[in-house]
Amino acid sequence: MWWHGEGGTARGIGWNAPYKIAGKTGTAQVKGVGQAESYVESRTAEHLRDHALFIAFAPVDDPQIAVAVIVENGGHGGSVAAPIARKLMDQYLVGSTNPAIKVVVPADGDAD
């Protein structure tokens, strides 16, 4: 995986990849939070939780695929949206997916 440093939030999806990935994680706020408040995911109704985002392309040296993943109310781009992108890129670039890469499905979601 191609990242700025050892602390990249999506660094785990590059593990054991036969190609280099360039990507960026993010979140989109759903619920307004006041200046004096703090966002606590576990105390926020599921339908008001942040959306998880990840955009990427691969391979870095010869881009063949670009992916944008948005998981509504998924929370964290690196742990929820990025693994989905890795599975899509694996399927497209190498014809199969790495079973070690886990895709997290929200509690009320459907993997199909």
mmCIF file of C-alpha atoms in Angstrom, residues 9-10 18 33 35 39 41 47 50-51 59-60 66 95 103 110:
data_model
loop_
_atom_site.group_PDB
_atom_site.id
_atom_site.type_symbol
_atom_site.label_atom_id
_atom_site.label_comp_id
_atom_site.label_asym_id
_atom_site.label_seq_id
_atom_site.Cartn_x
_atom_site.Cartn_y
_atom_site.Cartn_z
ATOM 1 C CA THR A 9 -5.906 4.556 8.574
ATOM 2 C CA ALA A 10 -6.247 2.178 5.593
ATOM 3 C CA PRO A 18 0.359 -8.088 -5.168
ATOM 4 C CA VAL A 33 -22.732 18.250 16.894
ATOM 5 C CA GLN A 35 -19.445 23.274 19.886
ATOM 6 C CA TYR A 39 -19.565 12.823 19.046
ATOM 7 C CA GLU A 41 -20.580 6.715 18.188
ATOM 8 C CA HIS A 47 -29.215 5.979 11.437
ATOM 9 C CA ASP A 50 -21.168 8.957 10.239
ATOM 10 C CA HIS A 51 -20.881 7.545 6.722
ATOM 11 C CA PRO A 59 -1.853 -0.272 -9.235
ATOM 12 C CA VAL A 60 -0.069 2.958 -8.340
ATOM 13 C CA ALA A 66 -10.483 3.505 -9.500
ATOM 14 C CA GLY A 95 -9.389 -12.427 -10.521
ATOM 15 C CA VAL A 103 -15.460 -6.939 5.043
ATOM 16 C CA ASP A 110 -26.819 -7.074 3.835
#
